[in-house]
PDB file of C-alpha atoms and ligand atoms in Angstrom:
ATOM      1  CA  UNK M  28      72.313 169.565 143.065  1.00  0.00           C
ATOM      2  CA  UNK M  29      73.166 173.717 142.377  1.00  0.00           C
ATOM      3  CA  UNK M  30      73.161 174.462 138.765  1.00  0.00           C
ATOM      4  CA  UNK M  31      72.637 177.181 136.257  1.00  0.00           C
ATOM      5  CA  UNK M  32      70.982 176.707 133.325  1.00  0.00           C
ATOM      6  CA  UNK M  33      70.440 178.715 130.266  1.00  0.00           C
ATOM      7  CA  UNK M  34      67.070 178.675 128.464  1.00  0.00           C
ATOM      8  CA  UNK M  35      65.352 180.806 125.484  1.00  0.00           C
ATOM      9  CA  UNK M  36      61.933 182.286 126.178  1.00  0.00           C
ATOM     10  CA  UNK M  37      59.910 184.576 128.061  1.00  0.00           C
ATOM     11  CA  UNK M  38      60.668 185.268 131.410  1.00  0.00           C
ATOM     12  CA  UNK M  39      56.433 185.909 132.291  1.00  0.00           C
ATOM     13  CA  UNK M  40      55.851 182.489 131.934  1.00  0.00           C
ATOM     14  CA  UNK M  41      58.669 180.761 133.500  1.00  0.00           C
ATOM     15  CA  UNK M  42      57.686 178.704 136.818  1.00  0.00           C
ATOM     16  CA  UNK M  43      60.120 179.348 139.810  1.00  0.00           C
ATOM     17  CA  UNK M  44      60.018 180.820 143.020  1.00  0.00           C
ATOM     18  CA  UNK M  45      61.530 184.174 141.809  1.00  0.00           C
ATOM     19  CA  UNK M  46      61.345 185.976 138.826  1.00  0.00           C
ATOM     20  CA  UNK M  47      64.221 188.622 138.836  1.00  0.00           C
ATOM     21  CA  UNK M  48      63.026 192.217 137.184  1.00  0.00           C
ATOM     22  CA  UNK M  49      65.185 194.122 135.069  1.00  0.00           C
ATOM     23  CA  UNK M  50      63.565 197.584 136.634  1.00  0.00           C
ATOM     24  CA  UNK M  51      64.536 201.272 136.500  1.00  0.00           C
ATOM     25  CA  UNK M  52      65.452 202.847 139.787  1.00  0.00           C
ATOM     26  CA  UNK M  53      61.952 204.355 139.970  1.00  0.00           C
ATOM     27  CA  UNK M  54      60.214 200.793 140.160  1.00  0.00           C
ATOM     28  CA  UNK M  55      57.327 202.337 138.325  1.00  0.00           C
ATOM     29  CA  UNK M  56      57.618 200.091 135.246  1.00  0.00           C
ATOM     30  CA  UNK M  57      59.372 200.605 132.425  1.00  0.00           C
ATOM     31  CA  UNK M  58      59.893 198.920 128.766  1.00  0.00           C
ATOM     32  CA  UNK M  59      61.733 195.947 127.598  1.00  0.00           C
ATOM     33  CA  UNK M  60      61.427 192.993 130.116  1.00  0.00           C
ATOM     34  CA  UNK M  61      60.260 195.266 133.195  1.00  0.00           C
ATOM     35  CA  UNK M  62      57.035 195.991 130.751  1.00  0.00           C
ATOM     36  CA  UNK M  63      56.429 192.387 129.897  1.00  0.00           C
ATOM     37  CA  UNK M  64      56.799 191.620 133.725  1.00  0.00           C
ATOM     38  CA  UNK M  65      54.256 194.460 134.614  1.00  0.00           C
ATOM     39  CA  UNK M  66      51.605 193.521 131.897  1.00  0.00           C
ATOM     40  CA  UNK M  67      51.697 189.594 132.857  1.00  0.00           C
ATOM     41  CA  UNK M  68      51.368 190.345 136.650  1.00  0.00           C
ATOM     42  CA  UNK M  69      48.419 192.975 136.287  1.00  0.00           C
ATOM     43  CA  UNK M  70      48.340 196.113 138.214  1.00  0.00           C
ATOM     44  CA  UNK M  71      48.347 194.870 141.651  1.00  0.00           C
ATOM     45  CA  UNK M  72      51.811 194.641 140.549  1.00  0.00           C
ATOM     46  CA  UNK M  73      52.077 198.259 140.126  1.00  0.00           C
ATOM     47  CA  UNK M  74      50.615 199.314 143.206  1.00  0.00           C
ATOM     48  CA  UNK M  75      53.124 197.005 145.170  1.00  0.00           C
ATOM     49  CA  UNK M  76      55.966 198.718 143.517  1.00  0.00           C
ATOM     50  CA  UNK M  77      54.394 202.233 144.532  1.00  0.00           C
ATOM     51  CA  UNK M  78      54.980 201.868 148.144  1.00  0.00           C
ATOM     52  CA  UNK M  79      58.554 200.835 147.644  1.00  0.00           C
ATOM     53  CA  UNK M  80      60.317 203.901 147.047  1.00  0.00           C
ATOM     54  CA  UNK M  81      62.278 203.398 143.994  1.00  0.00           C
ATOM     55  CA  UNK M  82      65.489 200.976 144.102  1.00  0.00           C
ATOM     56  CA  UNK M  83      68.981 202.454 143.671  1.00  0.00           C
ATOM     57  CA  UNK M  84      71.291 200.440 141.403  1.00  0.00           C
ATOM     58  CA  UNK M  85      72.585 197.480 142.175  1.00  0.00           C
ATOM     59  CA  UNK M  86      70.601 197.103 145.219  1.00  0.00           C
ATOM     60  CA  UNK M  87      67.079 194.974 144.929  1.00  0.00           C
ATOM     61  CA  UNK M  88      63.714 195.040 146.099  1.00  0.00           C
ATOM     62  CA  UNK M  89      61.093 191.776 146.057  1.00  0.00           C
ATOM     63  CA  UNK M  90      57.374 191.988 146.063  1.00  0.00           C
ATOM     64  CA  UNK M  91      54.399 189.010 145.289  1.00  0.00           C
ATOM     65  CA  UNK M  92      54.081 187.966 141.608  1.00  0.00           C
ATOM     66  CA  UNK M  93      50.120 188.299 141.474  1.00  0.00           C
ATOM     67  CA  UNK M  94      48.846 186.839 137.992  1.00  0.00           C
ATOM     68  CA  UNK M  95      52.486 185.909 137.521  1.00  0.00           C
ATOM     69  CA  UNK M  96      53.189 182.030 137.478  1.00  0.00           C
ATOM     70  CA  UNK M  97      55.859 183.063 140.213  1.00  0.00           C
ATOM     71  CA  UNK M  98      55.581 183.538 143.130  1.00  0.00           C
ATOM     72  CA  UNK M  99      57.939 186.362 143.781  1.00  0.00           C
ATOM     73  CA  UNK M 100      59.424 189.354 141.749  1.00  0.00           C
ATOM     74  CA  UNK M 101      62.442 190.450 142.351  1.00  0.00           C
ATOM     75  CA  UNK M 102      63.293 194.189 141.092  1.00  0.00           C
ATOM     76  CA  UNK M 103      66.856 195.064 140.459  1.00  0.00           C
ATOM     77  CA  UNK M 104      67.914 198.397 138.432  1.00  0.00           C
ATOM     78  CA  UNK M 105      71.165 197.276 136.575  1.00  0.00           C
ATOM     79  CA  UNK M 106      73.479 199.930 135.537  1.00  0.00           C
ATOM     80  CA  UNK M 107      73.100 201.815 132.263  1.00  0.00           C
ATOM     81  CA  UNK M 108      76.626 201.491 130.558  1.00  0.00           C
ATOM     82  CA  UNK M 109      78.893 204.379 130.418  1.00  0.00           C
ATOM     83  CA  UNK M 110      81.461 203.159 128.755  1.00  0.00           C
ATOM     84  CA  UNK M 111      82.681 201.225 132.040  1.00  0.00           C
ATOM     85  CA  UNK M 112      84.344 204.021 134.091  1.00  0.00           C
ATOM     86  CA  UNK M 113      81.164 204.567 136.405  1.00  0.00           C
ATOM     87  CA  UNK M 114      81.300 201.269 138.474  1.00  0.00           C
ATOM     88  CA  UNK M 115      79.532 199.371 135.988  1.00  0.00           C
ATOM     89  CA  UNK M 116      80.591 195.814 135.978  1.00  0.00           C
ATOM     90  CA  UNK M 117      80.651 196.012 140.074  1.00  0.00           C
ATOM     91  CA  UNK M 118      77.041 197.092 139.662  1.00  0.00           C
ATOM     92  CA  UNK M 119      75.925 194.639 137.286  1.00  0.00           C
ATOM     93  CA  UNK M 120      77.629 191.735 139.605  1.00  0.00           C
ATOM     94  CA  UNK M 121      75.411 193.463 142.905  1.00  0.00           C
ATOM     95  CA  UNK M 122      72.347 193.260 140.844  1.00  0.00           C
ATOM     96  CA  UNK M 123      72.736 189.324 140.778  1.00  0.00           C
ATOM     97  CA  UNK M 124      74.045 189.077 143.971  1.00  0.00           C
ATOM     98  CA  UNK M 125      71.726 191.505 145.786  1.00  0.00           C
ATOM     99  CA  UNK M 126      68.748 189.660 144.383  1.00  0.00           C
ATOM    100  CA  UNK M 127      69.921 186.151 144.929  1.00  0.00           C
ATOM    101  CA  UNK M 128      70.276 187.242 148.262  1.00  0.00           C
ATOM    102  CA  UNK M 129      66.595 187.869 148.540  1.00  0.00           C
ATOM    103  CA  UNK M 130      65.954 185.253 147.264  1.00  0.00           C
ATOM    104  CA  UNK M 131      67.222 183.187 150.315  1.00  0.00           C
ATOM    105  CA  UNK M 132      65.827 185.093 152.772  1.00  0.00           C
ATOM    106  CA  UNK M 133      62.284 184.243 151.217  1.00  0.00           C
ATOM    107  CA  UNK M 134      63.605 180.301 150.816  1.00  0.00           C
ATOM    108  CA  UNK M 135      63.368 180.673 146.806  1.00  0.00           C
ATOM    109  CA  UNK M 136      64.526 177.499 145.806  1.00  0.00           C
ATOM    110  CA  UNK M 137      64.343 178.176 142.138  1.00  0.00           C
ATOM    111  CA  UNK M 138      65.322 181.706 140.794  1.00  0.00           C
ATOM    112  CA  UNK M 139      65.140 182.981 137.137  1.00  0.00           C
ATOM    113  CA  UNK M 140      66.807 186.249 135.692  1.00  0.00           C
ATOM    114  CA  UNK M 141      66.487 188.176 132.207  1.00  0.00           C
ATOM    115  CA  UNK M 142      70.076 189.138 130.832  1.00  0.00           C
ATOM    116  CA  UNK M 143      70.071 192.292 133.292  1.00  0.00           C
ATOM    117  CA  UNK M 144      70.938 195.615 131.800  1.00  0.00           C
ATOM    118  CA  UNK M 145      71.843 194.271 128.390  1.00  0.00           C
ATOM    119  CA  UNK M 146      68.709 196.181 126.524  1.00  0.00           C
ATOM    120  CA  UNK M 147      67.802 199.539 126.564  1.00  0.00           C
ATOM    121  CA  UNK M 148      70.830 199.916 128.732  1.00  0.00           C
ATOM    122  CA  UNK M 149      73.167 198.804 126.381  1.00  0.00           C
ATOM    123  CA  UNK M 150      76.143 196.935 128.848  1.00  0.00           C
ATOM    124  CA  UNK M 151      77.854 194.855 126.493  1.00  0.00           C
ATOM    125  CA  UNK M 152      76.542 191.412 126.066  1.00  0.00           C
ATOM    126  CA  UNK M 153      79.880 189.440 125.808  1.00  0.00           C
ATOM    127  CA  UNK M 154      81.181 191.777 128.867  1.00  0.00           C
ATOM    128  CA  UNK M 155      77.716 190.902 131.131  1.00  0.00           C
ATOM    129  CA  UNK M 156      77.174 187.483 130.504  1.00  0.00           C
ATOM    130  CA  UNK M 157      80.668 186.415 132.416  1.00  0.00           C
ATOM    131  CA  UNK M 158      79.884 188.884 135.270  1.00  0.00           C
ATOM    132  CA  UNK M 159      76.188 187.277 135.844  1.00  0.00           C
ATOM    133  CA  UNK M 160      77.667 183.853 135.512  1.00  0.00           C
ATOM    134  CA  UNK M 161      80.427 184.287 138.134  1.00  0.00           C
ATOM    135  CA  UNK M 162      78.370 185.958 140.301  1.00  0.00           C
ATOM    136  CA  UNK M 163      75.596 183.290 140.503  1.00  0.00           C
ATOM    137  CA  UNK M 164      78.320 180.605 140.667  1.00  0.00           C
ATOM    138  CA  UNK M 165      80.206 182.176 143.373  1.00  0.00           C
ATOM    139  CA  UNK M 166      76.420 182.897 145.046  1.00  0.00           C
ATOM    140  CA  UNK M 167      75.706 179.383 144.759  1.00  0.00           C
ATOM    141  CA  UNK M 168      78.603 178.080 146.540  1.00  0.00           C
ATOM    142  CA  UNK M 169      77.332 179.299 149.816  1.00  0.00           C
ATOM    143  CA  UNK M 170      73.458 179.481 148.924  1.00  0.00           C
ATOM    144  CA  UNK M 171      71.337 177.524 151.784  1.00  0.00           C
ATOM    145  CA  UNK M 172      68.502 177.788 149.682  1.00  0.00           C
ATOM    146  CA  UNK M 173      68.314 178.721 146.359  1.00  0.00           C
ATOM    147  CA  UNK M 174      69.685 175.703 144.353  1.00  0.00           C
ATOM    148  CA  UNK M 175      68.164 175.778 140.704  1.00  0.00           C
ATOM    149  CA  UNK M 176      68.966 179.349 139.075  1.00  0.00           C
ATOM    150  CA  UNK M 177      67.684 179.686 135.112  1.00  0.00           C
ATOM    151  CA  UNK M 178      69.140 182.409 132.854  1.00  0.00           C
ATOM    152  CA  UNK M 179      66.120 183.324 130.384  1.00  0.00           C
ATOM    153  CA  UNK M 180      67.033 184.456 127.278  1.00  0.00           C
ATOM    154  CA  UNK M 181      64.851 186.139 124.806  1.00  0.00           C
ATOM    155  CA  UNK M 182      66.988 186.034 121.960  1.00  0.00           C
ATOM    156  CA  UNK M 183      69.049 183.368 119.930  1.00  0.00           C
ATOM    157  CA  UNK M 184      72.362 185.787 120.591  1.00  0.00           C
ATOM    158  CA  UNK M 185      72.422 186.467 124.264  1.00  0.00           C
ATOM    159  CA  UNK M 186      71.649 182.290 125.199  1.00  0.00           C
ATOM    160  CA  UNK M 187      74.806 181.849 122.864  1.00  0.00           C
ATOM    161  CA  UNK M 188      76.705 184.255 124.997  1.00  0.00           C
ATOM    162  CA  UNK M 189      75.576 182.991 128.439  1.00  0.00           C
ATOM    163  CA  UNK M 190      75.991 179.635 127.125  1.00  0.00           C
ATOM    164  CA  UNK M 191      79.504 180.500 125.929  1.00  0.00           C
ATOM    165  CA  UNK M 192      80.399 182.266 129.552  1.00  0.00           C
ATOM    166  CA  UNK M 193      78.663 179.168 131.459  1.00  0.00           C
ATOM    167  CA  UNK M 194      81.723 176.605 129.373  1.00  0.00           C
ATOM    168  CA  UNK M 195      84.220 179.126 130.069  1.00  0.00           C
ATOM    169  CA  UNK M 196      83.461 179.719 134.192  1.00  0.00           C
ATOM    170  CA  UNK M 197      82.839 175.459 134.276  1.00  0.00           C
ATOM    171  CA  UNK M 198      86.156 174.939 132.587  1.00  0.00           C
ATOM    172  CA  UNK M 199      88.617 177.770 134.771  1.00  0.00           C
TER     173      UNK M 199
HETATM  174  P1  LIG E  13      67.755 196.818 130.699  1.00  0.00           P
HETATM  175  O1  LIG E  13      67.092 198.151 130.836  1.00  0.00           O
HETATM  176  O2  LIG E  13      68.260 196.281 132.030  1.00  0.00           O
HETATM  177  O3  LIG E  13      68.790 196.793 129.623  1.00  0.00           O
HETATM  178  P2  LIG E  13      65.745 195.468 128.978  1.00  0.00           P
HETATM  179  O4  LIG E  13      64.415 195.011 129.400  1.00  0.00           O
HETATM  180  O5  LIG E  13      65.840 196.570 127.987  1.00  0.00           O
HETATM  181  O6  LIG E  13      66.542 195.822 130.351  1.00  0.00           O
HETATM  182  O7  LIG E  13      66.575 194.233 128.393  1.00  0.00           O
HETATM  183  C1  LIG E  13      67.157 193.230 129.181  1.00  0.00           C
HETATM  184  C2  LIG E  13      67.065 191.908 128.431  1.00  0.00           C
HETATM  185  O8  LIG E  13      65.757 191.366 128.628  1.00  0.00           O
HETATM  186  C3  LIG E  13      67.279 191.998 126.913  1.00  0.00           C
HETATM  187  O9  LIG E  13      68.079 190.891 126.511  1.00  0.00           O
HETATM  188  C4  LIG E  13      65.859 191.847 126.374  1.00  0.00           C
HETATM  189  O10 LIG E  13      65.848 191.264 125.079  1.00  0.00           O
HETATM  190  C5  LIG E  13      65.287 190.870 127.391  1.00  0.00           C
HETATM  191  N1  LIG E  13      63.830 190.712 127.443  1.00  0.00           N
HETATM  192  C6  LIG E  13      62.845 191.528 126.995  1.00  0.00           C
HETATM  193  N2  LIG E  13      61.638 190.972 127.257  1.00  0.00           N
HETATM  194  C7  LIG E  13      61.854 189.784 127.879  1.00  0.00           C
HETATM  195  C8  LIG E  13      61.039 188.723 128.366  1.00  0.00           C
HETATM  196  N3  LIG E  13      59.707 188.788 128.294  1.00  0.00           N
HETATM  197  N4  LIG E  13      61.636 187.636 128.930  1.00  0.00           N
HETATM  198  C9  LIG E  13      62.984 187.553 129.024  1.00  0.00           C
HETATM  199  N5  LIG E  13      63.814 188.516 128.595  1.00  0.00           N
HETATM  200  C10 LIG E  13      63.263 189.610 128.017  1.00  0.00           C
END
């Protein structure tokens, strides 16, 4: 069966096929998650993301996870809010999408994503969660692959607000 679930924890040590990265368009790490990702995997990491070429936003790039419990990483820049007249909710929705898309092509079965773009690049929680949820949902609909996708959250407030767009989205 499809499903999304919503867990608390630390997206480094999470099990799955994919790992999704919330990068910078550079690829060349970064703080936050991206920094976490980057220490956990080891530098072989790095030197993946050097011949890559940078990302542009929205779009997504995948390499190996190396020391990484998974077996993929999936690098997505989100958009850094702007106060929401620069395309930033249709960006934040092709960072899922674009990733999950990936994903199938390298027959991920199980995916996991940090709360894209909500850090450092300050989108508003209670405006992303509904945008990541309905764009996994609507993914998953026609997904050949990828059944099991986990939202990791590394705080008690943003599970609370993917939980709360996850009972909204299962109840329109
Ligand atoms: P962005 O630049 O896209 O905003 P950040 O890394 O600053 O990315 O933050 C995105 C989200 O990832 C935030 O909710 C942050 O708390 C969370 N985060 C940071 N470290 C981890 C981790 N190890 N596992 C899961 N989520 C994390």
């Amino acid at each position: 069966m499809k499903e999304i679930t919503i867990t608390l924890g630390d997206i480094t040590t999470v099990k799955v096929d994919a790992i999704v990265n919330a990068a910078n368009t550079s690829l060349l790490g970064g703080g936050g998650v991206d920094g976490a990702i980057h220490r956990a995997a080891g530098p072989q990491l790095l030197a993946e993301c050097r011949t890559l070429n940078g990302c542009r936003t929205g779009e997504a790039k995948i390499t190996k996870g190396y020391r990484l419990p998974s077996k993929y990483v999936i690098h997505t820049p989100g958009p850094i809010w702007q106060g929401g007249t620069h395309h930033e909710r249709e960006l934040l929705r092709n960072s899922y999408v674009n990733s999950l898309k990936l994903a199938e092509v390298h027959d991920c079965r199980t995916v996991a994503f940090p709360s894209i773009s909500t850090g450092v690049y300050h989108f508003p929680l209670e405006r992303a969660a509904p945008i990541a949820i309905t764009a996994i949902q609507d993914f998953l609909q026609s997904a050949k692959f990828v059944e099991q996708v986990q939202m990791v959250c590394f705080d008690a407030g943003t599970k609370q607000a993917y939980d709360h767009a996850l009972t909204q989205v299962n109840e329109a």
